[in-house]
Amino acid sequence: MLVRDVRLLGASSPVDLLLRDGLIATIGPDLPREGEEVLEASGALAIPGLWDHHVHAGQTAQGYARLDTSAAGSAEEVVRLAREALAARDTHDGSALVGFGHRLVDLTGEPTVAALDAVGGDDGSGVPIVLIGGDAHHAWMSSAALRGLGLPPRTGVVAEDEWFDAVPHLDDLPGVAAGLAAGIVRLQEDALACGLVGLTDMEWAENWRLWQGRGARMRVRAATYASGLDTVPGPTGTPLTADGLVTMGPLKVIADGSLGSRSAYCRHPGGPVGVLSDYAHELPALLGRAATLGLEPAVHAIGDAAVGVVLDAFAGAGVTGRIEHAQLLADEDVARMAAIGVRASVQPAHLLDDRDPTEEFLPGAARLAYRFRDLAEAGVELLLGSDSPVAPVDPWLAMAAAVHRSADHRPGWFPAQQLQPREALAASTDGIRSLAVGGPADLVLLEEDPFGDVPLGADGLLVDVAAREAAARLRAVRPLATLVAAGLAFSR
């Protein structure tokens, strides 16, 4: 393909891009056409293709048909939403009702199994109800759902490791599998429309096998969990489809809980609080096995105490990898991440929701939250993502949150940690800093350049009003086109 008349970041004159065999073959003005398909860019800005480094594809796909409980402020309101959703159904075939979005830190009242049983029924014909928390670390279920997933009875929620083990079996509930294939198609369409050319699928499933039959239209790195190590087809980067779009991804390990469920493993004067998972105790052995198999480790650690445990394991095993989330970081662990070479896979949009809960539940530790600037200046590579469905698959939202760090009228939260727009972009392109000959022919065309530097104030920080405006420009971006492996995957 020959892409005519594009502007490159930092360049003053337009050029053409010749794309061949999935790579950028030539960059220059007025390139001759030699039979290639031509895409007229008409002066659009061309940037490297964007990546979402942390997505749960199956849950995101199912989300297109899920009940949205994110606005609920009480357990009673969630129950009302479930009751209304069941009453509105055209057919009553016993299909499970799956919801997503509520956060335990936002709910008044206790989420009980009995309350859902009163809505869906608790006999042999009861409707299974599974209401997944907005941080994806717990689910509130009815008795019919608990039975359908082989879980023992209880009065409250299913959380952490028990929930993670149950997630791959959600498709066993009646009606759940039907929406997955259509949802995967829609997920890819929406991602490509945002300028995403690739994602890392962290779903609790046999992702490498599933994606071989999904007709990938974008690049996918398929993660595995410890339970799937005996069947992985090769090291991280191994091609899994003939076109090379799907490759083997990292080994995902979960070390602690989440802030939204109050289960992140955090340092506290009276001793650590939160949950340290069973897998955290097995981490040294898992890191060794990952090294043997050639898999990059990607370890979920949100609390500062969990990050310390994970870095101890990395150092002890003599390996490097990624920390997923890294939401709370002690000063010494920022430096240790840089020294060990551990990358930070972070989700900036989470801070928009976590700002108030963090200040409320961990007031003395709030300054440790989402330390993007400190990580960047220490030399730690940042990888931006969404953790969808916890946050939308939208790289522009992630970049905007990293730049301004506020979702309302308030100034940015700990503005010393803000990034410049181009720094946020660099953390969103899978290490590709510019379009260059020999690089992948994955690119995005934009009408305008939203990446101008935000001026600094006398205090050396980004001027708040300018950072707010820069974030607004990023959130408003709607790409003109997205190209993957030299092919036009989306155009507006």
Coordinates of N, CA and C in Angstrom, one line a residue, residues 65-273:
A65 N -23.4 -7.3 26.2 CA -24.8 -7.8 26.6 C -25.0 -7.8 28.1
R66 N -24.1 -7.2 28.9 CA -24.2 -7.3 30.3 C -25.0 -6.1 30.9
L67 N -25.6 -6.4 32.1 CA -26.3 -5.4 32.8 C -25.3 -4.4 33.4
D68 N -25.4 -3.1 33.2 CA -24.5 -2.2 33.8 C -24.9 -1.8 35.2
T69 N -24.1 -2.1 36.2 CA -24.4 -1.7 37.5 C -23.5 -0.7 38.1
S70 N -22.7 0.0 37.2 CA -21.7 0.9 37.7 C -22.2 2.1 38.4
A71 N -23.4 2.5 38.1 CA -23.9 3.8 38.8 C -24.6 3.5 40.1
A72 N -24.7 2.2 40.5 CA -25.4 1.9 41.7 C -24.7 2.3 42.9
G73 N -25.4 2.9 43.9 CA -24.7 3.4 45.1 C -25.1 2.5 46.3
S74 N -25.9 1.5 46.1 CA -26.3 0.7 47.3 C -26.6 -0.7 46.7
A75 N -26.5 -1.7 47.7 CA -26.8 -3.1 47.3 C -28.3 -3.2 46.9
E76 N -29.2 -2.4 47.5 CA -30.6 -2.4 47.2 C -30.8 -2.0 45.8
E77 N -30.1 -1.0 45.3 CA -30.2 -0.5 44.0 C -29.7 -1.5 42.9
V78 N -28.7 -2.2 43.2 CA -28.2 -3.3 42.3 C -29.3 -4.3 42.2
V79 N -29.9 -4.7 43.3 CA -31.0 -5.7 43.2 C -32.1 -5.2 42.4
R80 N -32.5 -3.9 42.5 CA -33.5 -3.4 41.7 C -33.2 -3.4 40.2
L81 N -32.0 -3.1 39.9 CA -31.5 -3.2 38.5 C -31.7 -4.6 37.9
A82 N -31.3 -5.6 38.7 CA -31.4 -7.0 38.3 C -32.9 -7.4 38.1
R83 N -33.7 -7.0 39.1 CA -35.1 -7.3 38.9 C -35.7 -6.7 37.7
E84 N -35.4 -5.4 37.4 CA -35.9 -4.8 36.2 C -35.4 -5.4 34.9
A85 N -34.1 -5.8 34.9 CA -33.5 -6.5 33.7 C -34.2 -7.8 33.4
L86 N -34.5 -8.6 34.5 CA -35.2 -9.8 34.2 C -36.7 -9.6 33.8
A87 N -37.3 -8.6 34.3 CA -38.7 -8.3 34.0 C -38.8 -7.8 32.5
A88 N -37.7 -7.2 32.0 CA -37.8 -6.6 30.7 C -37.4 -7.7 29.6
R89 N -37.1 -8.9 30.0 CA -36.7 -9.9 29.0 C -37.9 -10.3 28.1
D90 N -37.6 -10.5 26.8 CA -38.7 -10.9 25.9 C -39.0 -12.4 26.1
T91 N -38.0 -13.1 26.4 CA -38.2 -14.6 26.6 C -37.6 -14.9 28.0
H92 N -38.2 -16.0 28.6 CA -37.8 -16.4 29.9 C -37.3 -17.9 29.8
D93 N -36.1 -18.0 29.2 CA -35.6 -19.3 29.0 C -34.6 -19.8 30.0
G94 N -34.5 -19.0 31.1 CA -33.5 -19.4 32.2 C -32.1 -19.0 31.9
S95 N -31.9 -18.2 30.9 CA -30.5 -17.7 30.6 C -30.0 -16.9 31.7
A96 N -28.7 -17.0 32.0 CA -28.1 -16.3 33.1 C -28.2 -14.8 32.9
L97 N -28.3 -14.1 34.0 CA -28.2 -12.6 34.0 C -26.8 -12.3 34.5
V98 N -26.0 -11.6 33.6 CA -24.6 -11.3 34.1 C -24.5 -9.7 34.0
G99 N -24.0 -9.2 35.1 CA -23.9 -7.7 35.2 C -22.4 -7.4 35.5
F100 N -22.1 -6.1 35.4 CA -20.8 -5.7 35.7 C -20.8 -4.2 36.1
G101 N -19.9 -3.8 37.0 CA -19.6 -2.4 37.3 C -19.7 -1.9 38.7
H102 N -20.5 -2.5 39.6 CA -20.6 -2.0 40.9 C -19.2 -2.1 41.6
R103 N -19.0 -1.2 42.6 CA -17.8 -1.3 43.4 C -18.1 -1.4 44.9
L104 N -17.5 -2.3 45.6 CA -17.9 -2.5 47.0 C -17.6 -1.2 47.8
V105 N -16.6 -0.5 47.4 CA -16.3 0.8 48.2 C -17.4 1.8 48.0
D106 N -18.2 1.7 47.0 CA -19.3 2.7 46.7 C -20.6 2.2 47.3
L107 N -20.8 1.0 47.7 CA -22.1 0.4 48.0 C -22.4 0.6 49.5
T108 N -23.6 1.0 49.8 CA -24.2 0.9 51.1 C -25.0 -0.4 51.2
G109 N -25.0 -1.0 52.3 CA -25.7 -2.2 52.5 C -24.9 -3.4 52.0
E110 N -25.3 -4.6 52.5 CA -24.5 -5.8 52.2 C -25.0 -6.5 51.0
P111 N -24.1 -6.9 50.1 CA -24.6 -7.8 48.9 C -24.7 -9.2 49.4
T112 N -25.9 -9.7 49.4 CA -26.2 -11.1 49.9 C -26.8 -12.0 48.8
V113 N -26.4 -13.2 49.0 CA -27.0 -14.2 48.0 C -28.5 -14.2 48.1
A114 N -29.0 -14.1 49.3 CA -30.5 -14.2 49.6 C -31.2 -13.1 48.8
A115 N -30.6 -11.9 48.7 CA -31.3 -10.8 48.0 C -31.4 -11.1 46.5
L116 N -30.4 -11.8 45.9 CA -30.5 -12.1 44.5 C -31.4 -13.3 44.3
D117 N -31.5 -14.3 45.3 CA -32.4 -15.4 45.2 C -33.8 -14.9 45.2
A118 N -34.1 -13.8 45.9 CA -35.5 -13.3 45.9 C -35.9 -12.8 44.5
V119 N -34.9 -12.4 43.7 CA -35.2 -11.9 42.4 C -35.2 -13.0 41.3
G120 N -34.2 -13.9 41.4 CA -34.1 -14.9 40.3 C -34.6 -16.3 40.7
G121 N -35.0 -16.5 42.0 CA -35.5 -17.8 42.4 C -34.4 -18.7 42.8
D122 N -34.7 -19.6 43.8 CA -33.7 -20.5 44.3 C -34.1 -21.9 44.2
D123 N -34.9 -22.3 43.2 CA -35.3 -23.7 43.0 C -34.5 -24.2 41.8
G124 N -34.9 -25.3 41.3 CA -34.2 -25.9 40.2 C -34.3 -25.1 38.9
S125 N -35.3 -24.2 38.8 CA -35.5 -23.4 37.6 C -35.1 -21.9 37.8
G126 N -34.4 -21.7 38.9 CA -33.9 -20.3 39.2 C -33.0 -19.8 38.1
V127 N -33.0 -18.5 37.9 CA -32.2 -17.8 36.9 C -30.8 -17.6 37.6
P128 N -29.7 -18.0 37.0 CA -28.4 -17.7 37.6 C -28.1 -16.2 37.4
I129 N -27.7 -15.6 38.5 CA -27.4 -14.1 38.4 C -25.9 -14.0 38.9
V130 N -25.1 -13.4 38.1 CA -23.7 -13.1 38.4 C -23.4 -11.6 38.1
L131 N -23.2 -10.9 39.2 CA -22.9 -9.5 39.1 C -21.5 -9.2 39.5
I132 N -20.7 -8.9 38.5 CA -19.2 -8.8 38.6 C -18.9 -7.4 39.1
G133 N -18.0 -7.3 40.1 CA -17.5 -6.0 40.5 C -16.8 -5.3 39.5
G134 N -16.8 -3.9 39.6 CA -16.1 -3.1 38.6 C -14.7 -3.2 38.5
D135 N -14.0 -3.8 39.5 CA -12.6 -4.1 39.4 C -12.3 -5.5 39.0
A136 N -13.3 -6.3 38.8 CA -13.2 -7.7 38.3 C -12.6 -8.6 39.3
H137 N -12.6 -8.2 40.6 CA -12.0 -9.0 41.7 C -13.0 -9.8 42.5
H138 N -14.3 -9.6 42.2 CA -15.3 -10.3 43.0 C -16.5 -10.4 42.1
A139 N -17.4 -11.3 42.5 CA -18.8 -11.4 41.9 C -19.8 -11.7 43.0
W140 N -20.9 -11.0 42.8 CA -22.1 -11.3 43.7 C -23.0 -12.2 43.0
M141 N -23.3 -13.4 43.5 CA -24.0 -14.4 42.8 C -25.3 -14.9 43.5
S142 N -26.2 -15.4 42.7 CA -27.4 -16.1 43.3 C -27.0 -17.5 43.6
S143 N -27.8 -18.2 44.3 CA -27.6 -19.6 44.6 C -27.5 -20.5 43.3
A144 N -28.4 -20.1 42.3 CA -28.4 -20.9 41.1 C -27.1 -20.7 40.3
A145 N -26.5 -19.5 40.4 CA -25.2 -19.3 39.7 C -24.1 -20.0 40.5
L146 N -24.2 -20.0 41.8 CA -23.1 -20.7 42.6 C -23.2 -22.2 42.2
R147 N -24.4 -22.8 42.2 CA -24.5 -24.2 41.8 C -24.0 -24.4 40.4
G148 N -24.4 -23.6 39.5 CA -24.0 -23.7 38.1 C -22.5 -23.7 37.8
L149 N -21.8 -23.0 38.7 CA -20.3 -22.8 38.6 C -19.6 -23.8 39.6
G150 N -20.3 -24.6 40.3 CA -19.7 -25.6 41.1 C -19.1 -25.0 42.4
L151 N -19.7 -23.9 42.9 CA -19.2 -23.2 44.0 C -20.0 -23.6 45.3
P152 N -19.4 -23.6 46.4 CA -20.2 -24.0 47.6 C -21.1 -22.8 48.0
P153 N -22.2 -23.1 48.8 CA -23.1 -22.1 49.2 C -22.4 -21.1 50.1
R154 N -22.9 -19.9 50.2 CA -22.4 -18.8 51.1 C -23.5 -17.7 51.2
T155 N -23.1 -16.7 52.0 CA -24.1 -15.6 52.2 C -23.7 -14.4 51.4
G156 N -22.4 -14.2 51.1 CA -21.9 -13.0 50.5 C -21.2 -13.3 49.2
V157 N -20.2 -12.5 48.8 CA -19.6 -12.5 47.5 C -18.6 -13.6 47.3
V158 N -18.2 -13.9 46.1 CA -17.1 -14.7 45.7 C -16.0 -13.8 45.3
A159 N -14.8 -14.0 45.9 CA -13.7 -13.0 45.7 C -12.4 -13.6 45.4
E160 N -11.5 -12.8 44.8 CA -10.1 -13.1 44.6 C -9.9 -14.5 43.9
D161 N -9.0 -15.3 44.5 CA -8.6 -16.5 43.8 C -9.8 -17.4 43.5
E162 N -10.8 -17.5 44.4 CA -11.9 -18.4 44.1 C -12.7 -17.8 42.9
W163 N -12.8 -16.5 42.8 CA -13.5 -15.9 41.7 C -12.7 -16.1 40.4
F164 N -11.4 -15.9 40.4 CA -10.6 -16.1 39.2 C -10.7 -17.5 38.7
D165 N -10.7 -18.5 39.6 CA -10.9 -19.9 39.2 C -12.2 -20.1 38.5
A166 N -13.2 -19.4 38.9 CA -14.6 -19.6 38.4 C -14.8 -18.9 37.0
V167 N -14.1 -17.8 36.8 CA -14.3 -17.0 35.5 C -14.3 -17.9 34.3
P168 N -13.3 -18.8 34.1 CA -13.3 -19.5 32.8 C -14.5 -20.4 32.6
H169 N -15.3 -20.6 33.6 CA -16.5 -21.5 33.5 C -17.8 -20.7 33.4
L170 N -17.7 -19.4 33.3 CA -18.9 -18.6 33.1 C -19.7 -19.0 31.9
D171 N -19.0 -19.4 30.8 CA -19.7 -19.9 29.6 C -20.5 -21.1 29.8
D172 N -20.3 -21.8 31.0 CA -21.1 -23.0 31.3 C -22.5 -22.6 31.7
L173 N -22.7 -21.4 32.1 CA -24.1 -21.0 32.5 C -24.9 -20.8 31.3
P174 N -26.2 -21.1 31.4 CA -27.1 -21.0 30.2 C -27.1 -19.6 29.5
G175 N -26.9 -19.6 28.2 CA -27.0 -18.4 27.5 C -25.8 -17.5 27.4
V176 N -24.8 -17.8 28.2 CA -23.6 -16.9 28.3 C -22.7 -17.0 27.0
A177 N -22.5 -18.2 26.6 CA -21.6 -18.4 25.4 C -22.1 -17.8 24.1
A178 N -23.4 -17.6 24.0 CA -24.0 -17.2 22.8 C -23.5 -15.8 22.3
G179 N -23.3 -14.9 23.3 CA -22.9 -13.6 23.0 C -21.4 -13.3 22.8
L180 N -20.6 -14.4 23.1 CA -19.2 -14.1 23.1 C -18.6 -13.9 21.7
A181 N -19.0 -14.7 20.7 CA -18.4 -14.5 19.4 C -18.7 -13.1 18.8
A182 N -20.0 -12.7 18.9 CA -20.4 -11.4 18.4 C -19.7 -10.3 19.2
G183 N -19.5 -10.5 20.5 CA -18.8 -9.5 21.3 C -17.3 -9.4 20.9
I184 N -16.7 -10.5 20.5 CA -15.3 -10.4 20.1 C -15.2 -9.5 18.8
V185 N -16.1 -9.7 17.9 CA -16.1 -8.9 16.7 C -16.3 -7.4 17.0
R186 N -17.2 -7.1 17.9 CA -17.5 -5.7 18.2 C -16.3 -5.1 19.0
L187 N -15.7 -5.9 19.9 CA -14.5 -5.4 20.6 C -13.4 -5.0 19.6
Q188 N -13.1 -5.8 18.6 CA -12.1 -5.5 17.7 C -12.5 -4.2 16.8
E189 N -13.7 -4.2 16.4 CA -14.2 -3.0 15.7 C -14.0 -1.7 16.5
D190 N -14.4 -1.7 17.8 CA -14.3 -0.6 18.6 C -12.8 -0.2 18.9
A191 N -12.0 -1.2 19.1 CA -10.6 -1.0 19.3 C -9.9 -0.4 18.1
L192 N -10.2 -0.9 16.9 CA -9.6 -0.4 15.7 C -10.0 1.1 15.4
A193 N -11.3 1.4 15.8 CA -11.8 2.7 15.6 C -11.1 3.7 16.5
C194 N -10.5 3.2 17.6 CA -9.8 4.1 18.5 C -8.3 4.2 18.1
G195 N -7.9 3.5 17.1 CA -6.5 3.6 16.7 C -5.7 2.5 17.3
L196 N -6.3 1.5 18.0 CA -5.5 0.4 18.6 C -5.2 -0.6 17.5
V197 N -3.9 -1.0 17.4 CA -3.5 -2.0 16.4 C -3.2 -3.3 17.2
G198 N -3.2 -3.3 18.5 CA -2.8 -4.5 19.2 C -3.3 -4.5 20.7
L199 N -3.5 -5.6 21.3 CA -3.8 -5.7 22.7 C -3.2 -7.0 23.2
T200 N -3.0 -7.0 24.5 CA -2.6 -8.1 25.3 C -3.8 -8.7 26.0
D201 N -4.2 -9.9 25.7 CA -5.4 -10.5 26.3 C -5.0 -11.2 27.6
M202 N -5.5 -10.7 28.7 CA -5.2 -11.2 30.0 C -6.4 -12.0 30.6
E203 N -7.3 -12.4 29.7 CA -8.5 -13.1 30.2 C -8.1 -14.4 30.9
W204 N -8.9 -14.8 31.9 CA -8.7 -16.1 32.6 C -9.3 -17.2 31.7
A205 N -8.5 -17.6 30.7 CA -8.9 -18.6 29.7 C -7.7 -19.1 29.0
E206 N -8.0 -20.1 28.1 CA -6.9 -20.7 27.3 C -6.8 -19.8 26.0
N207 N -6.3 -18.5 26.3 CA -6.4 -17.5 25.2 C -5.7 -17.9 23.9
W208 N -4.6 -18.5 24.0 CA -3.8 -18.8 22.8 C -4.6 -19.7 21.9
R209 N -5.4 -20.6 22.5 CA -6.2 -21.5 21.6 C -7.4 -20.8 21.1
L210 N -8.1 -20.0 22.0 CA -9.3 -19.3 21.6 C -9.0 -18.4 20.4
W211 N -7.9 -17.6 20.5 CA -7.7 -16.6 19.4 C -7.3 -17.2 18.1
Q212 N -6.9 -18.5 18.1 CA -6.6 -19.1 16.8 C -7.9 -19.3 15.9
G213 N -9.1 -19.3 16.6 CA -10.3 -19.4 15.8 C -11.2 -18.2 15.8
R214 N -10.7 -17.1 16.2 CA -11.5 -15.9 16.3 C -11.4 -14.9 15.2
G215 N -10.6 -15.2 14.2 CA -10.5 -14.3 13.1 C -9.9 -12.9 13.5
A216 N -8.8 -12.9 14.1 CA -8.2 -11.6 14.6 C -8.0 -10.7 13.4
R217 N -8.4 -9.4 13.6 CA -8.2 -8.3 12.7 C -7.1 -7.4 13.2
M218 N -6.6 -7.6 14.3 CA -5.5 -6.8 14.9 C -4.5 -7.7 15.6
R219 N -3.5 -7.1 16.1 CA -2.4 -8.0 16.8 C -2.9 -8.3 18.2
V220 N -2.7 -9.5 18.6 CA -3.1 -10.0 19.9 C -2.0 -10.8 20.5
R221 N -1.7 -10.5 21.7 CA -0.7 -11.3 22.5 C -1.6 -12.0 23.6
A222 N -1.6 -13.3 23.5 CA -2.5 -14.2 24.3 C -1.8 -14.7 25.5
A223 N -2.2 -14.1 26.7 CA -1.5 -14.5 28.0 C -2.0 -15.9 28.4
T224 N -1.2 -16.5 29.3 CA -1.6 -17.7 30.0 C -1.5 -17.5 31.5
Y225 N -2.2 -18.3 32.2 CA -2.0 -18.4 33.7 C -1.3 -19.6 34.0
A226 N -0.9 -19.7 35.3 CA -0.1 -20.9 35.8 C -0.8 -22.2 35.4
S227 N -2.1 -22.2 35.5 CA -2.9 -23.5 35.2 C -2.7 -23.9 33.8
G228 N -2.3 -23.1 32.9 CA -2.1 -23.4 31.5 C -0.7 -23.7 31.0
L229 N 0.2 -23.7 31.9 CA 1.6 -23.8 31.5 C 2.0 -25.1 30.9
D230 N 1.3 -26.1 31.2 CA 1.6 -27.4 30.6 C 1.2 -27.5 29.1
T231 N 0.4 -26.6 28.6 CA -0.1 -26.7 27.2 C 0.4 -25.5 26.3
V232 N 1.1 -24.5 26.8 CA 1.5 -23.4 26.0 C 2.3 -23.9 24.8
P233 N 2.1 -23.2 23.6 CA 2.7 -23.7 22.4 C 4.1 -23.2 22.2
G234 N 4.6 -22.3 23.0 CA 5.9 -21.8 22.8 C 6.2 -20.5 23.6
P235 N 7.4 -20.0 23.5 CA 7.7 -18.8 24.3 C 6.9 -17.6 23.9
T236 N 7.0 -16.5 24.7 CA 6.3 -15.3 24.3 C 6.9 -14.8 23.0
G237 N 5.9 -14.4 22.1 CA 6.3 -14.0 20.7 C 6.1 -15.1 19.7
T238 N 5.8 -16.3 20.1 CA 5.6 -17.4 19.1 C 4.4 -17.1 18.3
P239 N 4.5 -17.1 16.9 CA 3.3 -16.9 16.1 C 2.3 -18.0 16.3
L240 N 1.0 -17.6 16.4 CA -0.1 -18.7 16.6 C -1.0 -18.7 15.4
T241 N -1.0 -17.8 14.5 CA -1.8 -17.8 13.3 C -0.9 -17.6 12.1
A242 N -1.4 -18.0 11.0 CA -0.6 -18.0 9.7 C -0.2 -16.5 9.4
D243 N -1.1 -15.6 9.7 CA -0.8 -14.2 9.3 C 0.1 -13.5 10.4
G244 N 0.4 -14.2 11.5 CA 1.3 -13.6 12.5 C 0.6 -12.6 13.4
L245 N -0.7 -12.4 13.2 CA -1.3 -11.4 14.1 C -1.4 -11.8 15.5
V246 N -1.7 -13.1 15.7 CA -1.8 -13.6 17.1 C -0.5 -14.3 17.5
T247 N 0.0 -13.9 18.6 CA 1.3 -14.5 19.2 C 1.1 -14.8 20.6
M248 N 2.0 -15.7 21.1 CA 2.0 -16.1 22.5 C 2.4 -14.9 23.3
G249 N 1.6 -14.6 24.4 CA 1.9 -13.5 25.3 C 2.6 -13.9 26.5
P250 N 2.4 -13.2 27.6 CA 3.1 -13.4 28.9 C 2.4 -14.5 29.8
L251 N 3.1 -14.8 30.8 CA 2.5 -15.6 31.9 C 2.0 -14.6 32.9
K252 N 0.7 -14.6 33.1 CA 0.0 -13.7 34.1 C -0.1 -14.4 35.4
V253 N 0.3 -13.7 36.5 CA 0.2 -14.1 37.8 C -0.4 -13.0 38.7
I254 N -1.3 -13.4 39.5 CA -2.0 -12.4 40.4 C -1.4 -12.5 41.8
A255 N -0.9 -11.4 42.3 CA -0.2 -11.4 43.6 C -1.1 -10.9 44.7
D256 N -2.0 -10.0 44.4 CA -2.9 -9.4 45.5 C -4.2 -9.0 44.9
G257 N -5.0 -8.3 45.7 CA -6.3 -7.9 45.4 C -6.4 -6.6 44.7
S258 N -7.4 -5.8 45.0 CA -7.6 -4.5 44.3 C -8.0 -3.4 45.4
L259 N -7.8 -2.2 45.0 CA -8.3 -1.1 45.8 C -9.8 -1.1 45.9
G260 N -10.5 -1.3 44.8 CA -11.9 -1.3 44.8 C -12.6 -2.3 45.7
S261 N -11.9 -3.4 45.9 CA -12.5 -4.4 46.8 C -11.8 -4.4 48.2
R262 N -10.9 -3.4 48.4 CA -10.2 -3.2 49.7 C -9.3 -4.4 50.0
S263 N -8.8 -5.0 48.9 CA -8.0 -6.3 49.1 C -6.6 -6.1 48.6
A264 N -6.2 -4.9 48.1 CA -4.8 -4.7 47.7 C -3.9 -4.9 48.9
Y265 N -2.8 -5.6 48.7 CA -1.9 -5.9 49.8 C -1.0 -4.7 50.1
C266 N -1.3 -4.0 51.2 CA -0.6 -2.7 51.4 C 0.1 -2.7 52.7
R267 N 1.2 -1.9 52.8 CA 1.9 -1.7 54.0 C 1.1 -0.8 55.0
H268 N 1.2 -1.1 56.3 CA 0.4 -0.4 57.3 C 1.2 -0.5 58.6
P269 N 1.1 0.6 59.4 CA 1.9 0.6 60.6 C 1.7 -0.6 61.5
G270 N 0.5 -1.1 61.5 CA 0.2 -2.3 62.3 C 0.4 -3.6 61.6
G271 N 1.0 -3.6 60.5 CA 1.2 -4.8 59.7 C 0.5 -4.7 58.4
P272 N 0.9 -5.5 57.4 CA 0.2 -5.4 56.0 C -1.3 -5.7 56.1
V273 N -2.0 -5.0 55.3 CA -3.5 -5.2 55.2 C -3.8 -5.6 53.7

